[in-house]
Coordinates of C-alpha atoms and ligand atoms in Angstrom, one line a residue:
X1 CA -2.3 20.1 -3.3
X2 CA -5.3 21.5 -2.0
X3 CA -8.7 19.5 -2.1
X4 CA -12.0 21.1 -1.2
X5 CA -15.9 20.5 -2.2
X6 CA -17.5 23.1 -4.4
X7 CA -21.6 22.3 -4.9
X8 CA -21.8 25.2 -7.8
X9 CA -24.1 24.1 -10.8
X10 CA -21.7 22.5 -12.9
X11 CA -22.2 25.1 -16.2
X12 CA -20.9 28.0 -13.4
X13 CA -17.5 26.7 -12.0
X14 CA -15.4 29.0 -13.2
X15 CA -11.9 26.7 -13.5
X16 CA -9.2 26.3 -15.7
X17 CA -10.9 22.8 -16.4
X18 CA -14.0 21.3 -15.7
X19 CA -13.3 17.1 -15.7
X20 CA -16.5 14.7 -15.9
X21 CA -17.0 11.2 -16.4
X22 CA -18.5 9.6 -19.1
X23 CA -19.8 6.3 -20.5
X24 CA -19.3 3.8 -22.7
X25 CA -22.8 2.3 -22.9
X26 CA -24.5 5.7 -22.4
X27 CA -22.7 7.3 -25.3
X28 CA -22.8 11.1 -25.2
X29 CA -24.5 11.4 -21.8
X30 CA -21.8 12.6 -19.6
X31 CA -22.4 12.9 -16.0
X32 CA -25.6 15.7 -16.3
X33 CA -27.1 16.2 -19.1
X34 CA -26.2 19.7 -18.5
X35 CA -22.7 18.8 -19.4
X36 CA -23.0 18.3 -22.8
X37 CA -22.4 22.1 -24.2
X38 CA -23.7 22.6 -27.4
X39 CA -23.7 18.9 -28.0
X40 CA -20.2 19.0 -28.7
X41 CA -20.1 15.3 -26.3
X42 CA -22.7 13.8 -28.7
X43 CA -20.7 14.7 -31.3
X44 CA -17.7 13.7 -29.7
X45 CA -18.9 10.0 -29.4
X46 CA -20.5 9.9 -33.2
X47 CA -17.2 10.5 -34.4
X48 CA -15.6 8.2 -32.4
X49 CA -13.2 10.6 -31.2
X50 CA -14.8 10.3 -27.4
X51 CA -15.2 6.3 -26.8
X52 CA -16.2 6.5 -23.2
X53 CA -13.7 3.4 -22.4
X54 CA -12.2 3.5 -19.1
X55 CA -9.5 6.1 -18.4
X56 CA -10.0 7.3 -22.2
X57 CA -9.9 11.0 -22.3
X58 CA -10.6 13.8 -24.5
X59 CA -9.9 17.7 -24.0
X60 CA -12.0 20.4 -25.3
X61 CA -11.6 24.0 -24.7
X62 CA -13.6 26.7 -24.8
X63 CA -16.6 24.4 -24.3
X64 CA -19.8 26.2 -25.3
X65 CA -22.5 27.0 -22.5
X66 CA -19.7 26.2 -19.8
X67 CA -17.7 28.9 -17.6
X68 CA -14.7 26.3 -17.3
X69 CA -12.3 26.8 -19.6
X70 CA -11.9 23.4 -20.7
X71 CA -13.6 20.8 -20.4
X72 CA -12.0 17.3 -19.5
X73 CA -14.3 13.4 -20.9
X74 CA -12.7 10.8 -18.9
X75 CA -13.7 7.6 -19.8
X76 CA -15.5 5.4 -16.6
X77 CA -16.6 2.4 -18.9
X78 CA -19.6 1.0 -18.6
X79 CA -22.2 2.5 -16.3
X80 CA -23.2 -1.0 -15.1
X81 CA -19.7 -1.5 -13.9
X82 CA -18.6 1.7 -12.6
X83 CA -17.9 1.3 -9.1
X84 CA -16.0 3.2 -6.6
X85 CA -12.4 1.7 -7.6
X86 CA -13.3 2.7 -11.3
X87 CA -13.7 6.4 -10.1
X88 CA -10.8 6.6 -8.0
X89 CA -9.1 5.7 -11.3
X90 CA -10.8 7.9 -13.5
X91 CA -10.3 11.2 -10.8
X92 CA -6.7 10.3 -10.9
X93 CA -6.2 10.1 -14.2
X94 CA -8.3 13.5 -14.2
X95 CA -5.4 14.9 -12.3
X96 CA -2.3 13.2 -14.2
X97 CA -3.6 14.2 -17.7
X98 CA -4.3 18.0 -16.6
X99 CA -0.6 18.2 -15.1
X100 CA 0.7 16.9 -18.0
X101 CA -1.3 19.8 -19.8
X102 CA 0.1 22.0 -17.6
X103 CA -3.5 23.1 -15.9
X104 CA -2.8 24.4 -12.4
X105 CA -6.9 23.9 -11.1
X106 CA -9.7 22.6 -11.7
X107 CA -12.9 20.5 -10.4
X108 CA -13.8 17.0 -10.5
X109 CA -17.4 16.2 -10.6
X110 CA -17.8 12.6 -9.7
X111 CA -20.4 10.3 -10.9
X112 CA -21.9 6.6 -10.2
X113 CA -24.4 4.8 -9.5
X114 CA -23.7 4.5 -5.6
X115 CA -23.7 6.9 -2.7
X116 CA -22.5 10.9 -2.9
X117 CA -19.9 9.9 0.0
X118 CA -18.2 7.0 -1.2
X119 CA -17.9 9.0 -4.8
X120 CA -16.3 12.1 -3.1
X121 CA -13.9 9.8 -0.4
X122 CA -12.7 7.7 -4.0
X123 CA -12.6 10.0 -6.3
X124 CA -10.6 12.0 -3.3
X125 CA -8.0 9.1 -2.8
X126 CA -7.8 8.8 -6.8
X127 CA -6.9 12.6 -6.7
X128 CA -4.2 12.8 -4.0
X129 CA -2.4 9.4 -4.8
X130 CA -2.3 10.5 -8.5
X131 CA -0.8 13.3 -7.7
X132 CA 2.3 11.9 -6.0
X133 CA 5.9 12.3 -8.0
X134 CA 8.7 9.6 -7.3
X135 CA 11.0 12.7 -8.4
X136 CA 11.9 14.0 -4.5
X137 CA 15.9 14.0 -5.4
X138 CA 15.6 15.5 -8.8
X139 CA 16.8 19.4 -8.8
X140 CA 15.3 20.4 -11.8
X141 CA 11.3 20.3 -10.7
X142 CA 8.9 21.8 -13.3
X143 CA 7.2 24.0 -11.1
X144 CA 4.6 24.7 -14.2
X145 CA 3.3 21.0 -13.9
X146 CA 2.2 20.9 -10.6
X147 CA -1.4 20.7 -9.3
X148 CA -1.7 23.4 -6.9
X149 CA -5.8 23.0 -5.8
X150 CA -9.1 20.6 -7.0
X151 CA -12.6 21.1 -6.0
X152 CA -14.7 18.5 -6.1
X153 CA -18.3 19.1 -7.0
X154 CA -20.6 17.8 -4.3
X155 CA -22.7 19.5 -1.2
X156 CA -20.8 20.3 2.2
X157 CA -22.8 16.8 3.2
X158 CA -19.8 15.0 1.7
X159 CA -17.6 16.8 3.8
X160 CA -16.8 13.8 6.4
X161 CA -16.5 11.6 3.6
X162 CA -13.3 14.0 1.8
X163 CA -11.7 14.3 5.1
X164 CA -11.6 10.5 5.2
X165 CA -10.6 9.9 1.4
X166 CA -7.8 13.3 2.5
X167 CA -6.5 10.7 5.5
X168 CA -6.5 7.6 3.4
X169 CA -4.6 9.1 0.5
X170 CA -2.1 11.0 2.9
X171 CA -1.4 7.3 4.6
X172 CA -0.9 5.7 0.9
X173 CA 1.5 8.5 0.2
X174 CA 3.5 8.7 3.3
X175 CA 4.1 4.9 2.9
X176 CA 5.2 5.6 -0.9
X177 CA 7.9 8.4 0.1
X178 CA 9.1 6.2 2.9
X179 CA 9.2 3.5 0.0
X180 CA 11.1 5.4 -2.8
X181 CA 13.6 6.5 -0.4
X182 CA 17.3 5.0 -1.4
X183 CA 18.5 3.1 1.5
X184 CA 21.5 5.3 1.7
X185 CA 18.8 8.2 3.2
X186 CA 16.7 5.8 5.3
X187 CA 18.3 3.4 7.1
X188 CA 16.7 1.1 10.2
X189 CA 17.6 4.1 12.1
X190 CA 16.3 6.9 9.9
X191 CA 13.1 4.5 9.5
X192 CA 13.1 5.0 13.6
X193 CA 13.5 8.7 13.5
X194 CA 10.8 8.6 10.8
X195 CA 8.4 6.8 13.1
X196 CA 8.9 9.3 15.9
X197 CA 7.7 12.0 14.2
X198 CA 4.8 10.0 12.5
X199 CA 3.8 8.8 16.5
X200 CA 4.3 12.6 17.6
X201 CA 2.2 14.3 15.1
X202 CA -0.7 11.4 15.3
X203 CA -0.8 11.4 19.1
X204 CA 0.4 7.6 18.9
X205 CA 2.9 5.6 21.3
X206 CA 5.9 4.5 20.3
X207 CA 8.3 2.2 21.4
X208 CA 11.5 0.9 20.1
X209 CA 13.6 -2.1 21.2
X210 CA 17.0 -2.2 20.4
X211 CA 19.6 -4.4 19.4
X212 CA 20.4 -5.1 23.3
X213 CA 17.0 -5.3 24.0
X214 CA 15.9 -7.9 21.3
X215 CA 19.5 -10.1 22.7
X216 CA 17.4 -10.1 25.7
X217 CA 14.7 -10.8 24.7
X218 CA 16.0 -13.6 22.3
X219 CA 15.1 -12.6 18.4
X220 CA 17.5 -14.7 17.0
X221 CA 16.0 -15.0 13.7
X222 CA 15.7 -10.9 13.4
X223 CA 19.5 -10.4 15.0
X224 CA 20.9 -12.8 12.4
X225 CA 19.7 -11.0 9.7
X226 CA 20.7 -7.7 11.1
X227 CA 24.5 -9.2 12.1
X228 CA 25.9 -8.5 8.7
X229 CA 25.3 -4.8 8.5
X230 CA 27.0 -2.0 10.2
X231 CA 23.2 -0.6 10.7
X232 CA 22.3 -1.7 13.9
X233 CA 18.4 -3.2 13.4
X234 CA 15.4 -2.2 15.2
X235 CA 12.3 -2.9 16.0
X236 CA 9.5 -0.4 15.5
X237 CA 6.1 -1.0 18.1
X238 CA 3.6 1.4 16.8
X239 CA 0.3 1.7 19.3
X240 CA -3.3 3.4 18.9
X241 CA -5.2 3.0 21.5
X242 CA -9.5 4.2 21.4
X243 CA -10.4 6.4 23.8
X244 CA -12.7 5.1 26.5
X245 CA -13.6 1.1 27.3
X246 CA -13.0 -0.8 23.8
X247 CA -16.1 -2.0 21.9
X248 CA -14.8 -5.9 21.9
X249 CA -12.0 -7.5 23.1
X250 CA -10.6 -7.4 19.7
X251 CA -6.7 -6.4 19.2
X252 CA -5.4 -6.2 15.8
X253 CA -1.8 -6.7 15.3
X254 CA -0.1 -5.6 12.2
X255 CA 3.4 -6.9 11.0
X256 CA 5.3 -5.4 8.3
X257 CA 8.7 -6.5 6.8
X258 CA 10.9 -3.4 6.8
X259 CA 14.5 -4.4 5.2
X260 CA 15.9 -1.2 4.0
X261 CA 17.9 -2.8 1.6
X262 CA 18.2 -6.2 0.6
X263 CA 21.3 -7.3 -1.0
X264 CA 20.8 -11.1 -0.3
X265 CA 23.5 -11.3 2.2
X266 CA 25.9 -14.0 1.6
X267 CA 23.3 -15.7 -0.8
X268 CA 23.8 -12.3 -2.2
X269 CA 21.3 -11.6 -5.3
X270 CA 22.5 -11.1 -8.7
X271 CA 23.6 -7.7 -9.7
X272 CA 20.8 -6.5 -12.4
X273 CA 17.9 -5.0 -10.6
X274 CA 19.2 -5.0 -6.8
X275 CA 18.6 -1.2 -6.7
X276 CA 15.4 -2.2 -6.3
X277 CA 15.6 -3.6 -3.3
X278 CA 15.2 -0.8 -1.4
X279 CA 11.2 -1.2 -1.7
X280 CA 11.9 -4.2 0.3
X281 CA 10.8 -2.1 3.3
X282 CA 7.2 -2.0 2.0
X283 CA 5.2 -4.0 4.3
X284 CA 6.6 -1.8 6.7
X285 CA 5.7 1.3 5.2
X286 CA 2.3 0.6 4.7
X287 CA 1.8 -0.4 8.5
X288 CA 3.1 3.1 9.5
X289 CA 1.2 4.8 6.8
X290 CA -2.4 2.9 8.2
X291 CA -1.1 4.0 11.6
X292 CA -0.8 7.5 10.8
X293 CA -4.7 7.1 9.2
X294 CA -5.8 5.3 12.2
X295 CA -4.7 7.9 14.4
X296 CA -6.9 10.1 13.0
X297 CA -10.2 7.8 12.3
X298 CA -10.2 6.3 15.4
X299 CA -11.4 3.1 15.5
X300 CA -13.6 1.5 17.9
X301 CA -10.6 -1.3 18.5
X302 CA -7.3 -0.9 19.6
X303 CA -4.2 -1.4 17.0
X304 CA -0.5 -2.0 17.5
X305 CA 2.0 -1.8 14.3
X306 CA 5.3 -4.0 14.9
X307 CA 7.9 -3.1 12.3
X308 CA 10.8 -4.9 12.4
X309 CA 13.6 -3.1 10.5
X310 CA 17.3 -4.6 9.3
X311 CA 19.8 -4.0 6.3
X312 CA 20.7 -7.4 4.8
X313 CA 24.2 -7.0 4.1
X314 CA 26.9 -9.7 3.4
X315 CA 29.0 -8.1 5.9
X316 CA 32.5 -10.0 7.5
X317 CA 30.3 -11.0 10.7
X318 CA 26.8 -11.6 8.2
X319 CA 24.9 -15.1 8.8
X320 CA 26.5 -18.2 7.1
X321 CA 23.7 -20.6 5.2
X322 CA 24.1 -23.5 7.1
X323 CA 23.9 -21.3 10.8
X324 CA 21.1 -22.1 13.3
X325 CA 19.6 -19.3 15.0
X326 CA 17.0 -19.7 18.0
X327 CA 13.8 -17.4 17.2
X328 CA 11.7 -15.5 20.0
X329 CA 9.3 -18.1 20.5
X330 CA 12.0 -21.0 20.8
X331 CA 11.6 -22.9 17.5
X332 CA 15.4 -23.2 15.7
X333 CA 15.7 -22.6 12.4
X334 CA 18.7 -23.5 9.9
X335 CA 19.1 -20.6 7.8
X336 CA 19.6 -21.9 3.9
X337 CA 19.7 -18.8 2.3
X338 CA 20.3 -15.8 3.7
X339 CA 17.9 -14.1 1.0
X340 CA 15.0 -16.0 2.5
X341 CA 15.6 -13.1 5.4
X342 CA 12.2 -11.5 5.5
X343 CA 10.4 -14.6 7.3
X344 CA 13.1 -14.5 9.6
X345 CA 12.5 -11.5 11.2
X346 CA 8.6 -11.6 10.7
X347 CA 8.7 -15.3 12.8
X348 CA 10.4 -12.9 15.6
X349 CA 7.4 -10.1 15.1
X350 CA 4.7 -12.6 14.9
X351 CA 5.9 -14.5 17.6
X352 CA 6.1 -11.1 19.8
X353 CA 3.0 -9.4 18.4
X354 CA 1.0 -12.6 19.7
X355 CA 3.1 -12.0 23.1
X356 CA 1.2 -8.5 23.1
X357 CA -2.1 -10.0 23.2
X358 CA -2.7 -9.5 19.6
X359 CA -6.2 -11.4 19.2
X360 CA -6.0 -11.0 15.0
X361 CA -2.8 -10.7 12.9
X362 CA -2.0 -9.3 9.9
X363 CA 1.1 -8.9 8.0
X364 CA 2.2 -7.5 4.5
X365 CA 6.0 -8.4 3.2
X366 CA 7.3 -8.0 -0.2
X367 CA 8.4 -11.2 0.9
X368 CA 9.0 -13.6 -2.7
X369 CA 10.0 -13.3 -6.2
X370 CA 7.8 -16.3 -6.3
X371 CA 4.6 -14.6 -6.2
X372 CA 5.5 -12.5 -8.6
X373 CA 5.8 -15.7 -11.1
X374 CA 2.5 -16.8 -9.8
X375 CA 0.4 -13.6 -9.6
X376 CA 2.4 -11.1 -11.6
X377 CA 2.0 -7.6 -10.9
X378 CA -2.0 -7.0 -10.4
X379 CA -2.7 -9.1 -7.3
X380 CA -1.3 -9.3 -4.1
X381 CA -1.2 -12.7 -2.5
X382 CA -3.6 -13.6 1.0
X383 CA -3.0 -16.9 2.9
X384 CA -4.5 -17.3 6.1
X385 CA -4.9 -19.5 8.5
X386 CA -8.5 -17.9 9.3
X387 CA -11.3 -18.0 6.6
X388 CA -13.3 -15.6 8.7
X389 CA -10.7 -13.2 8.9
X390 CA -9.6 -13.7 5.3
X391 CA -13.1 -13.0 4.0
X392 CA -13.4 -9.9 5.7
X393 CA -10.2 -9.0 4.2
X394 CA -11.3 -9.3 0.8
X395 CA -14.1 -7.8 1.5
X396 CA -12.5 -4.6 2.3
X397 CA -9.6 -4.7 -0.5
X398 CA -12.2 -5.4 -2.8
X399 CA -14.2 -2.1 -2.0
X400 CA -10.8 -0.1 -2.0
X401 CA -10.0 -1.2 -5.3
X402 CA -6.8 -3.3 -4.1
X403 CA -6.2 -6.9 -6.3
X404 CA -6.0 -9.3 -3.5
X405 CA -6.4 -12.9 -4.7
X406 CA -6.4 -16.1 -1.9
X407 CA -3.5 -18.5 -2.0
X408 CA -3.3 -22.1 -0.5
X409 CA -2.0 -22.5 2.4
X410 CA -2.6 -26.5 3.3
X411 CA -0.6 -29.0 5.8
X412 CA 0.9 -31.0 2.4
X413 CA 3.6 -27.8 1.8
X414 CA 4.8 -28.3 5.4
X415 CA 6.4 -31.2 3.9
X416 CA 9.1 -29.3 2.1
X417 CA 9.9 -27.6 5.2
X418 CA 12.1 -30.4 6.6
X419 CA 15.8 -30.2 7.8
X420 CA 18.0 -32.4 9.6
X421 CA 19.9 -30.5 12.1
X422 CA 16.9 -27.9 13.2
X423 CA 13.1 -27.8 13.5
X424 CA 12.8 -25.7 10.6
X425 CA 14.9 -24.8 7.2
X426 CA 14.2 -21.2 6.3
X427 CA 13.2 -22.4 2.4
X428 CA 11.1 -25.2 0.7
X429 CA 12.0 -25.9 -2.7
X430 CA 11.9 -24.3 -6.0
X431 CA 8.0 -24.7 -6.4
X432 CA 5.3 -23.1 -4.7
X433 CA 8.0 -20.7 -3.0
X434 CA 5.7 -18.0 -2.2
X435 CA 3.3 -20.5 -0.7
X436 CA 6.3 -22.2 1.4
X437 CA 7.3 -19.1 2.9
X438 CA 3.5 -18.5 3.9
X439 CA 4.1 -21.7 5.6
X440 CA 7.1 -20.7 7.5
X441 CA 5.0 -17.9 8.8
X442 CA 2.2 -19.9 10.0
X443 CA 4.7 -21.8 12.2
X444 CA 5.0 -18.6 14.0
X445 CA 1.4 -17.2 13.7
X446 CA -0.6 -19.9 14.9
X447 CA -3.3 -20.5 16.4
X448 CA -3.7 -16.9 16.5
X449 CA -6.3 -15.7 13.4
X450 CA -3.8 -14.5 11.0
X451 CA -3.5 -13.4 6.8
X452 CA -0.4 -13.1 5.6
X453 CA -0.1 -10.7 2.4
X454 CA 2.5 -11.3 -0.2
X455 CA 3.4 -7.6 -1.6
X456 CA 6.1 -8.5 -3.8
X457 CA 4.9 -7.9 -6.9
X458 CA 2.5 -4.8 -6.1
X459 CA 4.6 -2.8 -4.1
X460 CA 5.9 -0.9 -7.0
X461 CA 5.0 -0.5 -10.5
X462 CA 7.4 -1.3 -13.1
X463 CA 5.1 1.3 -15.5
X464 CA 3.1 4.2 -15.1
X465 CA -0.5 3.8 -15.0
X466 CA -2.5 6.5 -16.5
X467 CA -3.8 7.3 -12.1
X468 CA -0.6 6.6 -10.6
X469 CA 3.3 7.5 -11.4
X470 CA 5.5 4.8 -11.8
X471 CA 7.6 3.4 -8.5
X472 CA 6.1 2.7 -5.1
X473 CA 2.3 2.0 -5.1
X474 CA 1.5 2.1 -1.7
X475 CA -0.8 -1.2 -1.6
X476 CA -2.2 -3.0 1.2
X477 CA -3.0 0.5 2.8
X478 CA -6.3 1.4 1.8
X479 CA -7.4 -2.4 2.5
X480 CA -6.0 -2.2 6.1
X481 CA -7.4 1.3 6.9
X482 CA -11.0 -0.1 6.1
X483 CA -10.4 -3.6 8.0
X484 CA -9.4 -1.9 11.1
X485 CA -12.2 0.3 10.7
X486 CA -14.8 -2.4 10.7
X487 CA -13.7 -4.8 12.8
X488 CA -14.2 -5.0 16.4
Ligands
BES501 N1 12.9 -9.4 -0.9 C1 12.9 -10.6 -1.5 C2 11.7 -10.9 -2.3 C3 11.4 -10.0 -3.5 C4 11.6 -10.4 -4.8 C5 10.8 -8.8 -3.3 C6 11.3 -9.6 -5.8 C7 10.5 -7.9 -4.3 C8 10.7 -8.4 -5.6 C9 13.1 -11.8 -0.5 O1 13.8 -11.5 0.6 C10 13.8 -12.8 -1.2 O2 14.9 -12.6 -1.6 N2 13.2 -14.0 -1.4 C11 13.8 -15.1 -2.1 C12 13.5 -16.3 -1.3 C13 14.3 -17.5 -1.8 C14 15.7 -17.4 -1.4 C15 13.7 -18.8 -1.2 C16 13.3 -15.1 -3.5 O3 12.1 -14.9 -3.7 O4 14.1 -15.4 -4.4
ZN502 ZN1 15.9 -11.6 0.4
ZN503 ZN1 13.7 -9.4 1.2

């Protein structure tokens, strides 16, 4: 899909559909009050047929006074509230309702109460991420529903601001297709050769350690997932480096949990939804995807991505529960369940990111079911062992429109991490699960500043939203895109 900026008077556009926001607490003033042809909107609202309520959207063609062809209400609530997460919304629902319509073009004329640049880079991201299809393996594409170009209406001064919404949205969607792949078609390997390409388009260094490298090295926790698959693991080191001496002697380090597949291993999960488990790569995905945006914004600090990547099979030479493996940074741990596998080979990552003289740490993991009992599907969960870091954060998801909400993370759910034979079990108890495995992390993460982001319940969507298709969301990209951007 082509996006561009068009700064025609909106009644000129000549497009197969002209889409505007409008208002719930300013009924019948769209946008400009030249957009209210003939004042079909005012009469729109009086009947109650145009409410205004976000995402609610109402179609008229032929609009009087207009050169479009249609013209498209979406609802942006109320004016008071609209923000920049409300218009990346309302753009991408813009785009999925006119697909559906089968429309081809059209422009998008954003609106808010805040700057020209941040409507243009948000109402871009809401464009391009609404506009991706989890449908790469059907053969029977309808080629008529398919967006082929949107302008959006704003002056050439917003042009930086598109091409930085453009390289946001492309990261969020390269991380989705990497996600929605089956983990027949991308294994630890193919996630590898997937890399490569990503580092040689982006001008970014790569390196890879291999399974004899990481023996040497000592990953014990990582190999002993990996041992029962035929899929030899890997572990992905992503690196952006900023031209010229750095701004601070800030190093950001950011960990993602990439298991192509889970299947529980010899704790092996029951059989009703394990096809899902193929987004268990997602943390991972995101990383490369805010690589591949990093590459091209160019922060003032430098970055380094560590993606550690296994199949967790229940293969004849898998992991026993009950086995002890040594991790990287020399702490044992008895392995309980070989489905708590994801903080097994983030404790290796963590350990080595620090190794790389990683100052500030982040990781994302669709690492528990637990935090999907606790936060559903809306918020991704933040412990940290840094409240400084954790605020900024928040900050930044909260002005990309991602749901992050702060977990506990005190000393008194150390307690439940306890064995007999080893200095660490690899699972608490039944309660607070998500929390205990944010503890197992820490273990490994200290004293380094570090958030840990639980992505198990937003790293795909169960339903279609009205912006985005249903399957792999993409989350924690936008967030880390910004952070990197501002910190240093
Ligand atoms: N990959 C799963 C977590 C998960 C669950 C991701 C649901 C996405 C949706 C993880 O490896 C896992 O299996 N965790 C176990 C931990 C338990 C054995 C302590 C879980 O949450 O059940
Ligand atoms: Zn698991
Ligand atoms: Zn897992």
């Amino acid at each position: 899909m082509n996006l561009t900026l068009t700064s025609q008077a909106p009644e000129r556009v000549e497009t197969e559909a002209l889409a505007v926001v409008v208002y719930e607490s300013q009924p019948g003033a769209p946008a400009s009050p030249r957009m209210d042809p003939g004042g079909i909107v005012s009469e729109l609202f009086a009947s109650g047929e145009a409410t205004g309520k976000p995402l609610d959207t109402v179609l008229i063609h032929r609009p009087q006074g207009l050169a479009a062809r249609r013209l498209l209400l979406v609802g942006g609530g109320k004016v008071e509230q609209f923000d920049s997460a409300q218009l990346r919304r309302a753009a991408g629902a813009a785009l999925r309702f006119l697909k559906g319509k089968g429309v081809h073009e059209f422009v998008f004329a954003p609106s808010g109460n805040f700057p020209a640049g941040a409507q243009v880079a948000a109402a871009a991201e809401g464009l391009l991420a609404g506009d991706f299809e989890p449908d790469s393996y059907k053969t029977d594409k309808k080629d008529d529903k398919r967006i082929d170009r949107v302008a959006i209406l704003a002056d050439s001064s917003a042009q930086a601001a598109l091409d930085r919404g453009v390289v946001t949205a492309q990261a969020q969607n390269l991380a989705r297709s990497l996600i929605n792949e089956p983990a027949n078609r991308l294994t630890p390997k193919d996630l590898v050769a997937r890399s490569r390409q990503v580092a040689t388009d982006s001008g970014l260094e790569i390196e890879v350690l291999e399974q004899e490298q990481m023996q040497s090295l000592g990953m014990g926790a990582l190999l002993g997932v990996a041992q029962g698959s035929a899929e030899p693991p890997a572990f992905i080191v992503l690196r952006y480096r900023p031209a010229g001496a750095p701004s601070s002697s800030t190093h950001l380090g950011l960990v993602g949990k990439a298991v192509t597949f889970d299947t529980g291993g010899i704790s092996i999960k029951p059989a009703e939804g394990m096809e899902k488990m193929k987004y268990d790569m997602a943390g991972g995905a995101a990383m490369i995807g805010v690589m591949h945006a990093l590459a091209r914004l160019k922060p003032s600090i430098p970055v380094t991505a560590f993606v550690p990547t296994v199949e967790n099979m229940p293969g004849s030479r898998a992991q026993r529960p009950g086995d002890i493996q040594t991790t990287l940074s020399g702490k044992t741990v008895e392995v309980i369940n070989t489905d708590a596998e994801g903080r097994l080979i983030l404790a290796d990552a963590l350990t080595y990111a620090r190794r790389q003289g990683c100052t500030h740490l982040i990781d994302a993991a669709t690492l528990t079911g637990a935090i999907v009992v606790a936060l559903g599907h809306y918020n991704v969960g933040v412990f940290a062992n840094d409240q400084v870091l954790l605020d900024r954060l928040l900050q930044s998801a909260k002005e990309c429109g991602e749901k992050m909400w702060p977990m506990p993370l005190d000393e008194d759910y150390k307690e439940q991490l306890k064995s007999i034979i080893a200095d660490l079990p690899n699972v608490g108890t039944r309660w607070g699960g998500a929390i205990t495995a944010a503890m197992f992390l820490k273990e490994f993460a200290d004293p380094t500043p570090w958030v840990h982001l639980d992505i198990a319940g937003t790293a795909w969507l169960e339903e279609a939203k009205p912006f985005l298709a249903k399957g792999p969301s993409g989350v924690a990209v936008r967030t880390l895109i910004d952070l990197a951007m501002k910190l240093g």
